[in-house]
Short mmCIF file of N, CA and C and ligand atoms in Angstrom, two decimals:
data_model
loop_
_atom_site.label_atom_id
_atom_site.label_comp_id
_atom_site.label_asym_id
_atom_site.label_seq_id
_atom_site.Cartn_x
_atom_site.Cartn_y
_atom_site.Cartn_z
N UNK A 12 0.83 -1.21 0.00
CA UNK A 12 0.00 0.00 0.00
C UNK A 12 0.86 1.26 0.00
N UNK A 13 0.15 2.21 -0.78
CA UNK A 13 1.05 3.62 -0.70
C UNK A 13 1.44 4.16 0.93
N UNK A 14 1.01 3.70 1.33
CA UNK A 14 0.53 4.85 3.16
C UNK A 14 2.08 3.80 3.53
N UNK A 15 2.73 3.05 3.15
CA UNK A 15 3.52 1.98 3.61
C UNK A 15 5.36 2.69 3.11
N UNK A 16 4.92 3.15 2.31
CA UNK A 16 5.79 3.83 1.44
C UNK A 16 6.96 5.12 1.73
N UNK A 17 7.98 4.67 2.15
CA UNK A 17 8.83 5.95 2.89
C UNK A 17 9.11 7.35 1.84
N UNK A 18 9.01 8.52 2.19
CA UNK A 18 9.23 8.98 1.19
C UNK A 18 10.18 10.14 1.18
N UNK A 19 10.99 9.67 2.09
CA UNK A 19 12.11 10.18 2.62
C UNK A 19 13.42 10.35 1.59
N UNK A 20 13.48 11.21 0.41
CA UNK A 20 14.11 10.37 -0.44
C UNK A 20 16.21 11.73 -0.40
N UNK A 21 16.98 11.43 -0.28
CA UNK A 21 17.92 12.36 0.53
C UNK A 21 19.41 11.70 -0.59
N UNK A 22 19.89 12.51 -0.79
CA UNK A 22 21.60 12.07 -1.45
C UNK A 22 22.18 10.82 -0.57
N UNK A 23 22.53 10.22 -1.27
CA UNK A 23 23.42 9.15 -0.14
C UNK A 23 24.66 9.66 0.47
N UNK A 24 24.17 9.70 1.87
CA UNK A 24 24.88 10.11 3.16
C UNK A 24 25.66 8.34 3.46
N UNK A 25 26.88 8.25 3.53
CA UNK A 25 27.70 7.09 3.21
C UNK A 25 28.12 6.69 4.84
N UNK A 26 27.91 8.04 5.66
CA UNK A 26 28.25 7.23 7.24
C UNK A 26 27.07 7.40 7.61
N UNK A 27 26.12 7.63 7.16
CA UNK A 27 24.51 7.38 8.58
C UNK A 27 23.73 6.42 7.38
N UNK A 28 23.78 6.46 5.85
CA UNK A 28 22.57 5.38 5.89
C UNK A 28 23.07 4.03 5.74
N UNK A 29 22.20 2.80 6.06
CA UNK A 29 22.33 1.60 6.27
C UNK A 29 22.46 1.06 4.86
N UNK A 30 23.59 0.43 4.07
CA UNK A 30 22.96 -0.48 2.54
C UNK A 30 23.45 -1.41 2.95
N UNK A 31 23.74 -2.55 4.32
CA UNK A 31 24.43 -3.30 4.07
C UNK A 31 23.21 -4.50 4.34
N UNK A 32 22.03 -3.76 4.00
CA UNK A 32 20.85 -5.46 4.17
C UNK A 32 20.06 -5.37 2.86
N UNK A 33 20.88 -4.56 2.03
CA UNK A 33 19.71 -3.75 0.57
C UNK A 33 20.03 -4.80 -0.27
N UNK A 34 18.97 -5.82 -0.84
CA UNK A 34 18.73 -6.95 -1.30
C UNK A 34 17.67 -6.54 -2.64
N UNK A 35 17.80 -5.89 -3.70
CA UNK A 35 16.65 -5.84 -4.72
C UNK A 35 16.61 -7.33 -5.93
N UNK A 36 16.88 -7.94 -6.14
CA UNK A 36 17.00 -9.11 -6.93
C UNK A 36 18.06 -9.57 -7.88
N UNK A 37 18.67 -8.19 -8.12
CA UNK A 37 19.73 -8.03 -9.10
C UNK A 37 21.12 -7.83 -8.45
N UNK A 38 21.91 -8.63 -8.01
CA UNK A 38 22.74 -9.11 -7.13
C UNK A 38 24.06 -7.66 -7.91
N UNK A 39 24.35 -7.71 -8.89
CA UNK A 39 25.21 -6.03 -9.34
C UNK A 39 24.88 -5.10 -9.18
N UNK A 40 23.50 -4.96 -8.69
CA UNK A 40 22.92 -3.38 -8.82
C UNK A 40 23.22 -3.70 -6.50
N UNK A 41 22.87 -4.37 -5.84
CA UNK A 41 23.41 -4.77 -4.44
C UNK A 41 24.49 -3.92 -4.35
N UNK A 42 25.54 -5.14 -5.19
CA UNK A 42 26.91 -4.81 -4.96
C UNK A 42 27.55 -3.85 -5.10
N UNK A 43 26.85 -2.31 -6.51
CA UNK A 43 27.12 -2.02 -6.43
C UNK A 43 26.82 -0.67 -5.52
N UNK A 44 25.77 -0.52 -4.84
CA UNK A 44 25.49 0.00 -3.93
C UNK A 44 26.37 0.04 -2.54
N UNK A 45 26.65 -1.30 -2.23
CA UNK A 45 27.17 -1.80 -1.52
C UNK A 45 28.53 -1.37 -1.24
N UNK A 46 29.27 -1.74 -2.39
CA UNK A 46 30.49 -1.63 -2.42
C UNK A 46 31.28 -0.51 -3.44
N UNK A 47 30.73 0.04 -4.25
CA UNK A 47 31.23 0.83 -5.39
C UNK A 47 31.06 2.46 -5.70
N UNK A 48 29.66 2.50 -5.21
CA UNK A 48 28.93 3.74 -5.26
C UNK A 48 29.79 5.17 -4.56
N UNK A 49 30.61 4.88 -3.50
CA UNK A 49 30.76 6.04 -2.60
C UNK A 49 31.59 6.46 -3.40
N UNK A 50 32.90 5.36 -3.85
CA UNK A 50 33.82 5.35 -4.92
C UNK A 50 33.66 6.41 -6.54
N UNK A 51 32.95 6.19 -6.49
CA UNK A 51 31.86 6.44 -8.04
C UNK A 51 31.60 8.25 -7.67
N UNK A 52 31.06 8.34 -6.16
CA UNK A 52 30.88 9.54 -5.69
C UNK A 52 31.58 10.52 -5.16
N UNK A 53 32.87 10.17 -5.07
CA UNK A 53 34.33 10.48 -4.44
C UNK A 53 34.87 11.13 -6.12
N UNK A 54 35.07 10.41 -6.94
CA UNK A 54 35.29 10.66 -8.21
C UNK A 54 34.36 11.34 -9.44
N UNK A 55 33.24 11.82 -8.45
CA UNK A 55 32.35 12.79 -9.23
C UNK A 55 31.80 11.68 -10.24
N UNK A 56 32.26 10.62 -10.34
CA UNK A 56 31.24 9.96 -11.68
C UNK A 56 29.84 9.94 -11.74
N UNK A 57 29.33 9.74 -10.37
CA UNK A 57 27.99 9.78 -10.75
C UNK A 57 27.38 10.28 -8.90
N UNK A 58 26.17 10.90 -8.56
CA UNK A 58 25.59 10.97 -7.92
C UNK A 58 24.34 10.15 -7.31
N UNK A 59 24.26 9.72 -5.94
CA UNK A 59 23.30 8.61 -5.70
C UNK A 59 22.27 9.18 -4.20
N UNK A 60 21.03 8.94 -4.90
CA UNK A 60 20.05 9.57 -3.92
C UNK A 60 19.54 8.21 -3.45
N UNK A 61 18.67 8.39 -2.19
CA UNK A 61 18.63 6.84 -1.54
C UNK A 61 16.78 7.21 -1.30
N UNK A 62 15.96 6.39 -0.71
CA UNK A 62 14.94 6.26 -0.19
C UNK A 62 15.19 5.81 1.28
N UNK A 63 14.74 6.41 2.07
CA UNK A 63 15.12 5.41 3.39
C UNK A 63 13.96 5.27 4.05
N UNK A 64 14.05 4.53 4.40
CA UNK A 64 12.88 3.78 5.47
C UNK A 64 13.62 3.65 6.97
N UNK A 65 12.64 3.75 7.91
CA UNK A 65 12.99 4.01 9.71
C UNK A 65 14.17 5.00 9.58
N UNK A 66 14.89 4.47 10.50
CA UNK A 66 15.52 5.39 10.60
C UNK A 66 17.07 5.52 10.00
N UNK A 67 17.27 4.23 9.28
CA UNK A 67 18.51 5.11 8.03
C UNK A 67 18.32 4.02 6.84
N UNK A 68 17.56 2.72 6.94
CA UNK A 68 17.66 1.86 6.61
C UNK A 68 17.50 2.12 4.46
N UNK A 69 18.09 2.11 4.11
CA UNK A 69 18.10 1.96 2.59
C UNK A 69 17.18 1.33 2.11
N UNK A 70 15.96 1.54 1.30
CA UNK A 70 15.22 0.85 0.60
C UNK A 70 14.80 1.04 -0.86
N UNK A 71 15.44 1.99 -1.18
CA UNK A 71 15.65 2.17 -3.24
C UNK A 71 16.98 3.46 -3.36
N UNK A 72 17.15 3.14 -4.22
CA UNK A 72 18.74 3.69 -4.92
C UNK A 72 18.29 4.24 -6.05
N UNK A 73 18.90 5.62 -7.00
CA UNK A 73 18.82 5.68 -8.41
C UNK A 73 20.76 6.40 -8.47
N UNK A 74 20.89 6.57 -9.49
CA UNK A 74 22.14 6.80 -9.81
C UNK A 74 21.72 8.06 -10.84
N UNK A 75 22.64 9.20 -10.40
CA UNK A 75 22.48 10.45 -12.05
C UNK A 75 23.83 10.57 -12.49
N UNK A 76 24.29 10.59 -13.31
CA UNK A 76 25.64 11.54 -13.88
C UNK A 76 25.10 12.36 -15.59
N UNK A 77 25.79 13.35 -15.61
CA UNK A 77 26.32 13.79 -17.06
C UNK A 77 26.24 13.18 -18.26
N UNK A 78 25.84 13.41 -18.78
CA UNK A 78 25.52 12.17 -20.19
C UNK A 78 25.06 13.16 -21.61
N UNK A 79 25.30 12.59 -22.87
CA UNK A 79 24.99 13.41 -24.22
C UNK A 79 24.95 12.57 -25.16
N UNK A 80 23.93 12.92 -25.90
CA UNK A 80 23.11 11.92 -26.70
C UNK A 80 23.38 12.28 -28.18
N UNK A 81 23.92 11.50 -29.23
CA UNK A 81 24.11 11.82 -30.44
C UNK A 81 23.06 12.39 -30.68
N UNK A 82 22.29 13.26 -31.50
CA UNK A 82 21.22 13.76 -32.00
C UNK A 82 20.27 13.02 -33.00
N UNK A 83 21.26 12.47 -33.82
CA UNK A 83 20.55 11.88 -34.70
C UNK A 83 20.30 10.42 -34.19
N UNK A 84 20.25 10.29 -33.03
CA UNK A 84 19.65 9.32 -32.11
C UNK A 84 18.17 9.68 -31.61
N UNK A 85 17.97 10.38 -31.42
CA UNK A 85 16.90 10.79 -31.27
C UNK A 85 15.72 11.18 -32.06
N UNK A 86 14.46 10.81 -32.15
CA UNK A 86 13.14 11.09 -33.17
C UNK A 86 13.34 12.47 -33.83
N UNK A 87 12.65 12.32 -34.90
CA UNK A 87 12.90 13.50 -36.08
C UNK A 87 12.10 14.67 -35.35
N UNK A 88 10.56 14.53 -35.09
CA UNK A 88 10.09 15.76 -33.94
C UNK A 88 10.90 15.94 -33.17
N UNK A 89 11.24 15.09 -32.60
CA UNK A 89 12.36 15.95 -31.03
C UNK A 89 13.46 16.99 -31.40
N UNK A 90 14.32 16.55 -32.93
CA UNK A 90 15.28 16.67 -33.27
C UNK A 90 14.95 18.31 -34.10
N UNK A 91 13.79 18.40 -34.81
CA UNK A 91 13.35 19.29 -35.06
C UNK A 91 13.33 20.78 -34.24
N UNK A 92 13.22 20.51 -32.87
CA UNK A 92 13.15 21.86 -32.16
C UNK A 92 14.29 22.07 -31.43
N UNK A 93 15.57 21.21 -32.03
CA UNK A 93 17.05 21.57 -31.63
C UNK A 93 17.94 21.91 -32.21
N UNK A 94 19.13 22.56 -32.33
CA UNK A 94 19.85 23.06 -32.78
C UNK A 94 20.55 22.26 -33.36
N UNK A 95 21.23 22.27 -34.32
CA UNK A 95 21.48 20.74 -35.10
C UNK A 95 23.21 20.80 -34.25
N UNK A 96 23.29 20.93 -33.49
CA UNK A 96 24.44 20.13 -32.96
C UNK A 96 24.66 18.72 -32.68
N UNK A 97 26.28 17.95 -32.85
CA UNK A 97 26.45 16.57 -33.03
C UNK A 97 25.65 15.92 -32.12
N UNK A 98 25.94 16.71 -30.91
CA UNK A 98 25.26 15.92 -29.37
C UNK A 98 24.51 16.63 -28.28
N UNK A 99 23.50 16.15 -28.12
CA UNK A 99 22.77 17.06 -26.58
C UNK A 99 22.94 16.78 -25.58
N UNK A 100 23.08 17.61 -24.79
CA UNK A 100 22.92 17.39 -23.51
C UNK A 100 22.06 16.60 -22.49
N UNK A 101 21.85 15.59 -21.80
CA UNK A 101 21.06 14.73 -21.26
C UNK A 101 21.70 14.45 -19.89
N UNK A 102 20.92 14.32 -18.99
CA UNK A 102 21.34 13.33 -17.48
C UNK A 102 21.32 11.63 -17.82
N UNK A 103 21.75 10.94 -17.48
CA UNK A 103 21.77 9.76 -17.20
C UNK A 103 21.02 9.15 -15.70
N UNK A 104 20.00 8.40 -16.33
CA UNK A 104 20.11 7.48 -14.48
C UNK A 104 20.49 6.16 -15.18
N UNK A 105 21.59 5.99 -14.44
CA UNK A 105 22.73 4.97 -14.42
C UNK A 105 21.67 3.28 -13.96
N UNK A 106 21.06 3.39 -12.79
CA UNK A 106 20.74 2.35 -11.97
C UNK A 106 19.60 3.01 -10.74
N UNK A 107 18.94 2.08 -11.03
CA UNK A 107 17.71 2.19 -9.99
C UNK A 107 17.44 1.10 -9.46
N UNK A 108 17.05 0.79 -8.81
CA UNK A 108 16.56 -0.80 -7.70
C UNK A 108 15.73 0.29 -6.35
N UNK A 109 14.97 -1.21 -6.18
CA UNK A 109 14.24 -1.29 -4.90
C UNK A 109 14.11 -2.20 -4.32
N UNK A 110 14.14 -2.20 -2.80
CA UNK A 110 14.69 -3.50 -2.42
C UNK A 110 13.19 -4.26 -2.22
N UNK A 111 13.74 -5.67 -2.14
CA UNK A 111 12.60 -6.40 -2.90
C UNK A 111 11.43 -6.59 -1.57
N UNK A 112 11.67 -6.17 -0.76
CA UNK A 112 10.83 -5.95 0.44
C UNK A 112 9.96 -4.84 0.11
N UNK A 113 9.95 -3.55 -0.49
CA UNK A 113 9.17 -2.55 -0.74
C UNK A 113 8.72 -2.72 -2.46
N UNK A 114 8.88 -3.61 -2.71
CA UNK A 114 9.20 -4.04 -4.20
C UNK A 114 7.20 -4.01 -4.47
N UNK A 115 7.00 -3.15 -5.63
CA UNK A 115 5.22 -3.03 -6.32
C UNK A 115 4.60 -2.37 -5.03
N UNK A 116 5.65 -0.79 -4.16
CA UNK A 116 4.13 -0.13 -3.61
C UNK A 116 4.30 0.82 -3.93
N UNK A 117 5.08 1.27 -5.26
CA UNK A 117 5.22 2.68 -6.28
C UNK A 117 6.21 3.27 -5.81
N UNK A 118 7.35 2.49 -4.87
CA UNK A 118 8.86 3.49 -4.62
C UNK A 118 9.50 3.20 -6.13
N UNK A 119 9.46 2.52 -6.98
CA UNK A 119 9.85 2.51 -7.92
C UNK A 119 9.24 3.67 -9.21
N UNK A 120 8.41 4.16 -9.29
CA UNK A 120 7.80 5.30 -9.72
C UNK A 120 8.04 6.61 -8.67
N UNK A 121 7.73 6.79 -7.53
CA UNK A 121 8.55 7.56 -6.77
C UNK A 121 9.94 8.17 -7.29
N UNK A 122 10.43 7.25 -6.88
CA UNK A 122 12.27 7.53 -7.02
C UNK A 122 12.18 7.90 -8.75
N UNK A 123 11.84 7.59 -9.71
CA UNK A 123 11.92 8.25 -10.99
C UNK A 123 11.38 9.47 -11.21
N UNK A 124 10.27 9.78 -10.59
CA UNK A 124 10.02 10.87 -10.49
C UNK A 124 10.63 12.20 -9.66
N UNK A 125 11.33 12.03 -8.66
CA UNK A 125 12.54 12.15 -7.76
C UNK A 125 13.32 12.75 -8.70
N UNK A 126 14.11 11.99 -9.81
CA UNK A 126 15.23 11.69 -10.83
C UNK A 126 14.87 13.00 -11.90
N UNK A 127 13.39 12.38 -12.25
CA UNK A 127 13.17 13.22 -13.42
C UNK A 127 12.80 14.71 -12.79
N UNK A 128 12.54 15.28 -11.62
CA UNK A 128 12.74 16.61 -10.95
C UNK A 128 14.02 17.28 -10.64
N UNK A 129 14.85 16.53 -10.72
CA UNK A 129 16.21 16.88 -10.01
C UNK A 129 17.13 17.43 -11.07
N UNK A 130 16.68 16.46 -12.80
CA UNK A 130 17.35 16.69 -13.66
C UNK A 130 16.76 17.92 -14.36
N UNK A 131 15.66 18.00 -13.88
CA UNK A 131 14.45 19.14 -15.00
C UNK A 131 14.61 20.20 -14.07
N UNK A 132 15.20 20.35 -12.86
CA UNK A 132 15.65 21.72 -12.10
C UNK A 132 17.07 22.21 -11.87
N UNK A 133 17.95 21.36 -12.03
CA UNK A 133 19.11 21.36 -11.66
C UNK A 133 19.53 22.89 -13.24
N UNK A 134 20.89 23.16 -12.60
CA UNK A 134 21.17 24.93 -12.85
C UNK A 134 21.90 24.33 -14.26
N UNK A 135 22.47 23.05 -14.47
CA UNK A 135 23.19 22.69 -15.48
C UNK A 135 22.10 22.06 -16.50
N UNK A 136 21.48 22.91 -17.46
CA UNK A 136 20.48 21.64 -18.12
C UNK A 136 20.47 20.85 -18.98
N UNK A 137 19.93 20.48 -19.41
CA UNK A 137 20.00 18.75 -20.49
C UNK A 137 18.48 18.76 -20.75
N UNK A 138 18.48 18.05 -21.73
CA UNK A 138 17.26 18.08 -23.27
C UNK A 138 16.48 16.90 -22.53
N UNK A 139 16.99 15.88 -21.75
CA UNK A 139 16.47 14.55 -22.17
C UNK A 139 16.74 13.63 -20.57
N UNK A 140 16.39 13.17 -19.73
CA UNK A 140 16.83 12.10 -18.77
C UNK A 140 16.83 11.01 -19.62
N UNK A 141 18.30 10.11 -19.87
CA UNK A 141 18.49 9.05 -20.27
C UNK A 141 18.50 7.68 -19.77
N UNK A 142 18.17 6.64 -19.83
CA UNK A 142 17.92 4.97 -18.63
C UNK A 142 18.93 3.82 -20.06
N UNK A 143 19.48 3.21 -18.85
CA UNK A 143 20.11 2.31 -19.57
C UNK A 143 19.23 0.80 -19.15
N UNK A 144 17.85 0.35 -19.40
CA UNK A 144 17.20 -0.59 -19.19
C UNK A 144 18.41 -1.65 -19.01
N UNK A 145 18.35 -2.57 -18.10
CA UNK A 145 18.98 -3.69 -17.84
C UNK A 145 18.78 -5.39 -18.78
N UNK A 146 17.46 -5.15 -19.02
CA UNK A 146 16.65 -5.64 -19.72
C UNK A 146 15.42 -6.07 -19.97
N UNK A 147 14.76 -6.61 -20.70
CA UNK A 147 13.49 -5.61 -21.43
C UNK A 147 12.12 -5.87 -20.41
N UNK A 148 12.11 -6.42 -19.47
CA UNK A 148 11.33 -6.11 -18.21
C UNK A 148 11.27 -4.71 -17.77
N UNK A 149 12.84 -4.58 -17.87
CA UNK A 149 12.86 -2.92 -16.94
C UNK A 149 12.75 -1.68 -18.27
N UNK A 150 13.16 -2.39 -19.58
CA UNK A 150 12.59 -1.53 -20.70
C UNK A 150 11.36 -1.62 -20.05
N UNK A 151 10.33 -2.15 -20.27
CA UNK A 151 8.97 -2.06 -19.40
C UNK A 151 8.20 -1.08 -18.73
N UNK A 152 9.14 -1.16 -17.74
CA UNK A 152 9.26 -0.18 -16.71
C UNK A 152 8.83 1.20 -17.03
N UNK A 153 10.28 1.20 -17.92
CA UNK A 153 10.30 3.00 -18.20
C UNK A 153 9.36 3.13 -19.39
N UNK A 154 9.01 2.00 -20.49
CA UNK A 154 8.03 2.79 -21.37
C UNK A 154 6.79 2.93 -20.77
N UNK A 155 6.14 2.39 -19.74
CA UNK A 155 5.20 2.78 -18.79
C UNK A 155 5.06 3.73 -17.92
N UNK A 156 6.08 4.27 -18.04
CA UNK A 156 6.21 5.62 -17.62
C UNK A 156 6.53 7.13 -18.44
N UNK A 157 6.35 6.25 -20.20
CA UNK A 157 6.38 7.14 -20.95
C UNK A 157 7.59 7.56 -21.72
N UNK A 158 8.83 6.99 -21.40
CA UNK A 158 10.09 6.64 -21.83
C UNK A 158 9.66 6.54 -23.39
N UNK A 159 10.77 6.65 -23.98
CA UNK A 159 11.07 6.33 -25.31
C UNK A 159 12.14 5.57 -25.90
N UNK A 160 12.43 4.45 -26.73
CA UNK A 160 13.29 3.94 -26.94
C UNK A 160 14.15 5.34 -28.29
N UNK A 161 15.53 5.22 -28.06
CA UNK A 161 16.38 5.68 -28.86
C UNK A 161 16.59 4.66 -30.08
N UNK A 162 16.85 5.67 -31.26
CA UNK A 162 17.30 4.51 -32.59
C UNK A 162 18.08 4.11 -32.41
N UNK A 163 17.87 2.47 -32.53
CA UNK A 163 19.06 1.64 -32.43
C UNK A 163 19.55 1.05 -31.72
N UNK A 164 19.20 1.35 -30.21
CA UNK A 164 19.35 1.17 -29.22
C UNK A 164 17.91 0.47 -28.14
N UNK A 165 17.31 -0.54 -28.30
CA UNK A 165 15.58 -0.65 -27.48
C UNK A 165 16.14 -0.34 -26.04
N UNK A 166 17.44 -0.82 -25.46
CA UNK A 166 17.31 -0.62 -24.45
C UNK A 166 18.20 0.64 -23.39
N UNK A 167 18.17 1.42 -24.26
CA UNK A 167 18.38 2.86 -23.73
C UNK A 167 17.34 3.46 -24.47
N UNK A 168 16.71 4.32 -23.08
CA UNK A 168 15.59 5.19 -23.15
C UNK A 168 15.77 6.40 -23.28
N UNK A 169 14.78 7.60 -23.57
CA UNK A 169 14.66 8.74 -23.49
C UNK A 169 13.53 9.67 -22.68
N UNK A 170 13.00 10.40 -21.94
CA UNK A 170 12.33 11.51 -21.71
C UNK A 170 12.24 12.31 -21.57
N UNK A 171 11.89 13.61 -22.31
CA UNK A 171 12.37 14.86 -22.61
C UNK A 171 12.16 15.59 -21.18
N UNK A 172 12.80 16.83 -20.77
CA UNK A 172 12.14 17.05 -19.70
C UNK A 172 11.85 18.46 -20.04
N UNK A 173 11.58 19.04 -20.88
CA UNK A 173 11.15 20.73 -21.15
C UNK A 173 9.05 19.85 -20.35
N UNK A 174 9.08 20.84 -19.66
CA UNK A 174 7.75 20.45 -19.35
C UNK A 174 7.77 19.91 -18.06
N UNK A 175 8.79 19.16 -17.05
CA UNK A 175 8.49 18.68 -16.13
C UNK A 175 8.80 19.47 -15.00
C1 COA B 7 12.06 -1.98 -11.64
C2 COA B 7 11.86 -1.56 -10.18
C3 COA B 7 12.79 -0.40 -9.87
C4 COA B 7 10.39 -1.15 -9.98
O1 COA B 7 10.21 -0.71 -8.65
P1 COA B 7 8.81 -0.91 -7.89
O2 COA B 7 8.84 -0.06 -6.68
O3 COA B 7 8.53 -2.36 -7.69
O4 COA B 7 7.78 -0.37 -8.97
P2 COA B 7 6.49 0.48 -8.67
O5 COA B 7 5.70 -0.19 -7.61
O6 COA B 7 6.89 1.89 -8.41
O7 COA B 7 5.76 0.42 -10.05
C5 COA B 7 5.35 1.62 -10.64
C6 COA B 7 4.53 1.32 -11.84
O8 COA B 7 5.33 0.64 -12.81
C7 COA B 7 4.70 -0.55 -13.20
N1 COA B 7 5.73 -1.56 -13.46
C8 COA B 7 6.61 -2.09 -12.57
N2 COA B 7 7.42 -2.96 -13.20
C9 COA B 7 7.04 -2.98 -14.50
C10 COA B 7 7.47 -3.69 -15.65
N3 COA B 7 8.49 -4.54 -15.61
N4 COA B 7 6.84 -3.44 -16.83
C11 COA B 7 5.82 -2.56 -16.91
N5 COA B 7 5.37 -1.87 -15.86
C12 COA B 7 5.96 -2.08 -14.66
C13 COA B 7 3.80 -0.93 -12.05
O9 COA B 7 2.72 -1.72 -12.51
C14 COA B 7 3.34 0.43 -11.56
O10 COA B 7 2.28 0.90 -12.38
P3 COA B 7 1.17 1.97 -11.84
O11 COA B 7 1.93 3.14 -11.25
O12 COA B 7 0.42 2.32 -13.08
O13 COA B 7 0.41 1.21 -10.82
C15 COA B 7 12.12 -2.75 -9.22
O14 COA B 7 11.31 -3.82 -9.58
C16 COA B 7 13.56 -3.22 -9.16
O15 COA B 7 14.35 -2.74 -8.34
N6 COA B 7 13.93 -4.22 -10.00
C17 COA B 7 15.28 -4.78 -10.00
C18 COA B 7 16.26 -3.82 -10.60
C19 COA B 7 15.82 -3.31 -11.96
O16 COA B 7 15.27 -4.03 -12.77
N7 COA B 7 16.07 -2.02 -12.20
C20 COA B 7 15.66 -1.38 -13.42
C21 COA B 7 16.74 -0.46 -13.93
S1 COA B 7 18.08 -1.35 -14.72
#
């Protein structure tokens, strides 16, 4: 149920929140929470916001970094109201999970929506939030949420964010 649903959602704080019981099904997306992420965040590669539940306990992850999208990757309307440069500007979410305990009560729509605010406000902007689907379940995912597949690519997505 939604009312069940933490919605506490905060940058990953690496000495107060808990990931060492964060179990979502996909044993690399764990690990790399687990073990890789702070690393990743130390080196500016990518940024990681958490969901927490009680009182530090980790219960969904997404990942953002920097990212740019050939153009002519992208649909001829989209491409139409841009400047014909080689590449646009876009965010990336790298990785998302939820741990399989909160798993179908919409922290997984939550936290994307989270993602897709952060990238559609942030002072540096980008055309597009980009998803690298894991595979085509989690393609799924995001075209149910309105995602778009890129040419050539089914399982990297697109969603524009002028509008959000
Ligand atoms: C994919 C994942 C993040 C979804 O999280 P979740 O909290 O269970 O999903 P939600 O409860 O928020 O679902 C939100 C909506 O998406 C829909 N949905 C969930 N999974 C879906 C799928 N595979 N295909 C289509 N729709 C899906 C739900 O029906 C729900 O629809 P509604 O809002 O219209 O009711 C989660 O299952 C997960 O962590 N999976 C393992 C890791 C993974 O696959 N990550 C994907 C990125 S690589």
């Amino acid at each position: 149920m939604m009312t069940q649903v933490p919605l506490q959602i905060a940058a990953l704080d690496t000495a107060e929140h808990d990931r060492s019981q964060f179990t979502c099904g996909v044993l690399a997306l764990d690990r790399y929470l687990r073990e890789q992420v702070s690393q990743d965040i130390r080196r500016r590669v990518a940024a990681c916001f958490v969901a927490i539940s009680g009182p530090s306990r980790v219960s969904g992850y997404y990942t953002l970094a920097a990212a740019s999208v050939p153009l002519t990757d992208l649909p001829a309307d989209l491409r139409r109201k841009l400047p014909r440069y080689r590449a646009i500007p876009a965010v990336r979410m790298g990785r998302l999970a939820v741990d399989i305990a909160f798993k179908g009560q919409g922290l997984g729509g939550v936290l994307l929506v989270d993602a897709l605010r952060r990238a559609a406000h942030s002072e540096i902007p980008a055309v597009a939030l980009i998803v690298d689907a894991k595979d085509e379940q989690a393609a799924a995912f995001y075209q149910h949420h309105g995602f778009m597949t890129l040419a050539d690519s089914p399982l990297t997505l697109f969603l524009p964010l002028a509008g959000i």
